[in-house]
Coordinates of C-alpha atoms in Angstrom, one line a residue:
Chain A
M55 CA 95.9 70.3 86.7
S56 CA 99.2 69.8 88.4
W57 CA 99.5 68.5 91.9
F58 CA 103.1 68.5 93.0
S59 CA 105.5 70.2 95.3
P60 CA 108.2 71.6 93.2
R61 CA 111.7 71.9 94.4
G62 CA 113.0 75.4 94.7
S63 CA 109.8 76.9 96.0
G64 CA 111.0 77.3 99.6
P65 CA 111.8 80.6 101.1
R66 CA 115.1 82.2 100.3
K67 CA 115.5 83.5 103.8
E68 CA 115.4 81.6 107.0
Q69 CA 112.1 82.0 108.7
Q70 CA 112.2 83.6 112.0
G71 CA 110.4 82.5 115.1
R72 CA 106.7 83.2 115.1
G73 CA 104.7 84.9 117.8
Q74 CA 107.4 87.4 118.4
A75 CA 108.7 90.3 116.3
L76 CA 107.5 90.4 112.7
A77 CA 109.7 88.2 110.6
E78 CA 111.6 89.6 107.6
P79 CA 109.6 89.1 104.4
D80 CA 110.1 85.8 102.7
V81 CA 110.5 85.4 99.0
H82 CA 108.8 82.4 97.5
R83 CA 108.7 81.1 94.0
S84 CA 105.3 81.1 92.5
L85 CA 104.6 78.7 89.7
A86 CA 101.0 79.8 89.3
L87 CA 102.0 83.4 89.0
A88 CA 104.5 82.5 86.3
A89 CA 101.8 80.6 84.4
L90 CA 99.4 83.5 84.8
F91 CA 101.8 86.0 83.3
D92 CA 102.5 83.6 80.4
E93 CA 98.8 83.7 79.7
I94 CA 98.3 87.4 79.7
R95 CA 101.5 88.5 78.0
G96 CA 100.8 90.8 75.0
R97 CA 97.2 91.4 75.9
K98 CA 95.6 94.5 77.4
V99 CA 93.8 93.0 80.4
Q100 CA 91.6 94.3 83.2
V101 CA 92.9 93.2 86.6
L102 CA 91.2 93.2 90.0
D103 CA 93.6 93.2 92.9
L104 CA 91.8 92.3 96.1
G105 CA 94.8 93.2 98.3
P106 CA 95.9 96.6 99.6
A107 CA 97.4 99.1 97.2
V108 CA 101.1 98.1 96.8
G109 CA 103.1 100.5 94.7
S110 CA 105.6 97.9 93.4
N111 CA 102.7 95.7 92.2
V112 CA 101.3 98.6 90.3
E113 CA 104.6 99.4 88.8
F114 CA 105.2 95.7 87.9
L115 CA 101.7 95.3 86.3
S116 CA 102.1 98.5 84.3
Q117 CA 104.4 96.6 81.9
F118 CA 101.4 94.6 80.8
G119 CA 99.4 97.7 79.9
C120 CA 96.6 96.6 82.1
K121 CA 93.8 98.5 83.7
L122 CA 94.0 97.8 87.4
Y123 CA 91.2 97.9 89.9
I124 CA 92.3 97.8 93.6
E125 CA 89.7 96.8 96.1
D126 CA 91.1 96.0 99.6
L127 CA 88.8 93.2 100.7
Y128 CA 90.4 92.6 104.1
A129 CA 90.2 96.3 105.0
A130 CA 86.6 96.3 104.0
L131 CA 85.8 93.2 106.0
S132 CA 87.7 94.6 109.0
S133 CA 85.8 97.9 109.0
R134 CA 82.5 96.0 108.6
T135 CA 83.3 93.9 111.7
T136 CA 84.1 96.9 113.8
S137 CA 80.8 98.5 112.8
G138 CA 79.0 95.6 114.4
E139 CA 76.7 94.6 111.5
G140 CA 76.8 90.9 112.3
D141 CA 79.2 88.1 112.2
L142 CA 79.3 87.1 108.5
A143 CA 79.3 89.2 105.4
G144 CA 76.2 88.6 103.3
P145 CA 75.7 89.1 99.6
E146 CA 74.8 92.8 100.2
F147 CA 78.2 93.4 101.6
F148 CA 80.0 92.0 98.6
T149 CA 77.7 93.8 96.2
E150 CA 78.6 97.1 97.9
F151 CA 82.2 96.2 98.2
L152 CA 82.6 95.6 94.5
A153 CA 80.4 98.4 93.5
I154 CA 81.5 98.7 89.9
P155 CA 79.4 99.0 86.7
D156 CA 77.7 95.8 85.7
E157 CA 79.5 95.7 82.3
T158 CA 83.0 95.7 83.9
R159 CA 84.8 92.5 83.2
F160 CA 88.0 91.3 84.7
D161 CA 90.5 89.1 82.9
V162 CA 92.6 88.5 86.0
I163 CA 91.7 88.5 89.7
F164 CA 94.4 88.5 92.4
A165 CA 92.7 87.0 95.4
W166 CA 96.1 86.3 97.1
D167 CA 95.4 84.5 100.5
L168 CA 92.2 86.3 101.2
F169 CA 89.9 83.3 100.8
N170 CA 91.5 81.8 103.9
Y171 CA 89.9 84.7 105.8
L172 CA 86.4 84.1 104.6
H173 CA 83.9 81.8 106.0
R174 CA 82.5 79.2 103.6
K175 CA 79.2 81.0 103.3
E176 CA 81.1 84.3 102.6
L177 CA 83.1 82.6 100.0
V178 CA 79.9 81.4 98.2
H179 CA 78.5 85.0 98.2
F180 CA 81.8 86.5 97.0
A181 CA 82.3 83.9 94.3
A182 CA 78.8 84.7 93.0
Q183 CA 79.8 88.4 92.9
L184 CA 83.1 87.8 91.1
R185 CA 81.4 85.5 88.6
R186 CA 79.3 88.3 87.4
H187 CA 82.3 90.3 86.3
C188 CA 84.2 87.5 84.6
D189 CA 83.9 86.2 81.1
R190 CA 85.1 82.9 79.8
G191 CA 88.9 82.6 80.2
A192 CA 89.1 85.0 83.1
R193 CA 91.7 83.8 85.6
L194 CA 91.7 83.9 89.4
F195 CA 94.9 83.6 91.4
A196 CA 94.5 82.3 95.0
L197 CA 96.8 81.0 97.7
M198 CA 95.3 78.6 100.2
S199 CA 96.9 77.7 103.5
I200 CA 97.2 73.9 104.2
L201 CA 98.8 74.5 107.6
K202 CA 97.0 74.3 110.9
T203 CA 97.5 77.9 111.6
M204 CA 98.2 81.0 109.6
P205 CA 98.8 84.7 110.3
A206 CA 95.9 86.4 112.0
Q207 CA 95.9 88.9 109.1
P208 CA 96.5 88.3 105.4
F209 CA 100.0 88.7 104.1
R210 CA 100.9 91.7 102.0
F211 CA 102.1 90.3 98.7
K212 CA 104.6 92.0 96.5
I213 CA 105.4 90.8 93.1
Q214 CA 109.1 90.6 92.9
D215 CA 109.2 89.3 89.3
E216 CA 107.1 87.0 87.2
Q217 CA 108.1 84.0 89.2
H218 CA 108.5 85.3 92.8
L219 CA 106.3 86.7 95.4
I220 CA 107.4 88.6 98.5
Y221 CA 105.3 87.6 101.6
E222 CA 105.2 90.4 104.2
R223 CA 103.6 89.4 107.5
R224 CA 101.4 92.1 109.0
T225 CA 101.1 90.5 112.4
S226 CA 103.1 88.0 114.4
T227 CA 100.0 86.4 115.9
E228 CA 98.4 83.3 114.4
R229 CA 94.9 82.0 114.0
P230 CA 93.5 78.6 112.8
S231 CA 93.5 78.1 109.1
P232 CA 90.3 76.9 107.5
R233 CA 92.4 74.5 105.4
Y234 CA 89.9 74.5 102.5
A235 CA 90.1 71.3 100.4
P236 CA 90.6 71.7 96.7
A237 CA 87.1 70.2 96.1
E238 CA 85.6 73.0 98.3
I239 CA 87.3 75.6 96.2
T240 CA 85.9 74.2 93.0
D241 CA 82.4 73.6 94.6
T242 CA 82.4 77.2 95.7
F243 CA 83.6 78.7 92.5
K244 CA 81.2 77.0 90.2
G245 CA 81.8 78.1 86.7
F246 CA 85.5 78.1 87.3
R247 CA 87.8 75.2 87.0
V248 CA 91.2 74.6 88.4
D249 CA 93.7 75.3 85.6
R250 CA 96.8 74.9 87.7
S251 CA 97.5 74.0 91.3
F252 CA 100.8 73.8 93.0
L253 CA 101.5 72.7 96.5
L254 CA 104.4 74.6 97.8
R255 CA 106.8 73.6 100.6
H256 CA 105.9 76.4 102.9
G257 CA 102.3 75.2 103.3
I258 CA 100.6 77.2 100.6
Q259 CA 98.7 75.7 97.8
E260 CA 98.5 78.0 94.8
F261 CA 95.4 77.9 92.6
L262 CA 94.9 79.3 89.2
L263 CA 91.3 79.1 88.4
V264 CA 89.9 79.8 84.9
K265 CA 86.3 80.7 84.1
D266 CA 84.6 78.2 81.7
Chain B
M59 CA 99.4 123.4 96.0
I60 CA 96.0 122.7 97.5
E61 CA 95.5 122.8 101.3
G62 CA 92.1 122.8 102.8
R63 CA 88.8 121.7 101.3
V64 CA 88.0 122.0 97.7
E65 CA 84.9 120.9 95.8
G66 CA 84.1 121.1 92.2
K67 CA 86.9 120.5 89.6
V68 CA 90.6 121.2 89.7
D69 CA 91.6 121.6 86.0
L70 CA 95.2 122.5 85.6
K71 CA 96.2 120.3 82.8
Q72 CA 99.3 122.3 81.8
N73 CA 100.6 122.5 85.4
N74 CA 101.7 120.4 88.3
V75 CA 99.2 120.0 91.0
T76 CA 99.8 118.9 94.6
V77 CA 97.1 118.2 97.1
G78 CA 98.9 118.9 100.4
K79 CA 98.7 116.9 103.7
N80 CA 95.8 119.2 104.8
G81 CA 94.1 119.0 101.5
K82 CA 90.7 117.4 101.3
V83 CA 89.4 117.5 97.7
K84 CA 86.1 116.3 96.5
A85 CA 86.6 116.8 92.8
D86 CA 88.3 115.5 89.7
V87 CA 91.9 116.6 89.6
L88 CA 93.6 117.2 86.2
G89 CA 97.2 118.2 85.9
R90 CA 100.5 117.4 84.3
V91 CA 102.1 115.8 87.4
V92 CA 99.5 115.3 90.1
T93 CA 100.8 114.6 93.6
I94 CA 98.5 113.6 96.4
E95 CA 99.6 113.9 100.0
G96 CA 96.1 114.5 101.4
E97 CA 92.8 113.0 100.4
V98 CA 91.0 113.1 97.1
T99 CA 87.5 111.7 96.5
G100 CA 87.3 111.9 92.7
N101 CA 89.2 110.9 89.7
V102 CA 92.8 111.9 89.1
F103 CA 94.0 112.6 85.5
A104 CA 97.7 113.3 85.0
R105 CA 99.2 113.9 81.6
E106 CA 102.6 112.7 82.8
Q107 CA 102.5 111.2 86.3
A108 CA 100.3 110.6 89.3
I109 CA 102.0 110.2 92.7
L110 CA 100.1 109.0 95.8
R111 CA 102.3 109.7 98.8
Q112 CA 102.4 107.5 101.9
A113 CA 100.0 109.7 103.9
G114 CA 97.7 110.3 100.9
A115 CA 94.4 108.7 99.9
I116 CA 92.5 108.5 96.6
F117 CA 89.0 107.2 96.5
G118 CA 88.4 107.3 92.7
N119 CA 90.2 106.4 89.6
I120 CA 93.6 107.3 88.3
Q121 CA 94.5 107.8 84.7
A122 CA 98.1 108.6 84.0
P123 CA 100.9 107.1 81.9
R124 CA 102.9 106.5 85.1
V125 CA 101.6 105.9 88.5
I126 CA 103.5 105.8 91.8
L127 CA 101.8 104.5 94.9
E128 CA 103.9 104.8 98.1
D129 CA 103.4 102.0 100.6
G130 CA 101.0 102.9 103.3
S131 CA 98.9 105.1 101.0
R132 CA 95.2 104.3 100.7
F133 CA 93.6 103.8 97.3
K134 CA 90.3 102.4 96.2
G135 CA 89.5 102.6 92.5
S136 CA 91.1 101.7 89.2
I137 CA 94.3 102.7 87.6
D138 CA 94.6 103.1 83.8
M139 CA 98.1 103.8 82.7
E140 CA 97.2 105.4 79.4
A141 CA 97.7 109.1 78.8
P142 CA 94.5 111.0 79.4
K143 CA 93.0 112.5 76.2
E144 CA 93.9 116.1 75.6
T145 CA 90.4 117.2 76.1
G146 CA 90.7 116.2 79.7
A147 CA 87.1 114.9 79.6
P148 CA 87.2 112.2 82.2
N149 CA 85.3 109.0 81.9
R150 CA 82.6 109.2 84.5
D151 CA 82.5 106.5 87.1
H152 CA 80.2 105.8 90.0
R153 CA 82.9 106.4 92.5
S154 CA 83.5 110.0 91.9
E155 CA 81.3 112.9 92.8
P156 CA 80.2 114.6 89.7
S157 CA 81.9 117.9 89.2
R158 CA 79.2 120.4 89.8
A159 CA 81.0 123.6 90.7
E160 CA 83.1 125.2 88.1
P161 CA 85.3 127.1 88.6
S162 CA 86.7 125.3 91.6
R163 CA 85.8 126.5 95.0
A164 CA 88.5 126.6 97.5
E165 CA 87.0 126.9 100.9
T166 CA 90.0 127.3 103.2
A167 CA 93.0 127.8 101.1
G168 CA 94.1 129.0 97.7
V169 CA 94.7 126.9 94.7
K170 CA 97.7 127.7 92.6
A171 CA 99.5 125.9 89.8
G172 CA 102.7 124.2 90.5
V173 CA 105.7 124.7 88.3

């Protein structure tokens, strides 16, 4: 496990003022992403992308010959909220959300920054659901905010190359960040261990979890 | 080009298929180059390329050697970038409606092969 803030991980563009117009997307170096691609190179893997469908990511991942599942968690959570079925998503929600055959196994899960938008209880339910579809060695990529506030909606992430992610804000408004501690992540994702972790200068901690 | 509602199966493996903006298809769609501008609930199998346009939506799986998803498009399912087998027999998945009606039934518009 690595705990450091590497130089060169800052944004390439100056960040614009928040709370106004949407800022131009920032490009950040991603050390965990680089490590992840090193791991899967040359393998045909099954990938679960929990973000929205992003064409450039599909195109980028195609070079790895992977089978890609796209399940937009935030969109599903948003539609659930508006349907007024209660405050927190329970295990049934996550079972229905990830309604895939039991035998489906993922080698890589891109959770992006979505865990920041789940309550602790929801995280526990979702982790249980994900565990069912991961064998030993499966990797989970997550970005946790360590700042007091974060965008009110998850970023849209685009893979620029194996070491860089484009962060596209979807809203200029902010909301409090849960600031989950690393120990909370490992407690929640029992069965996974932190393989790599990088604290980046723009207030994001990258996690690469691996299933034991 | 498919406009309007279609249920069943669209099997045009040798031809290009486009589901237009007004197209609403509940079926597996097989074609050479398959372009979706409307909505498809079912699996898409393209021998060469599958294209999901900005206004389009696919709720099902895509199997094609090359896949283009335009930003803003809606997609829920899996993408397998291997060429579909020549038989065109799709792998069944829970997401897609089973193709019951064959030949295809076009309710509001004709279905014709692209070139």
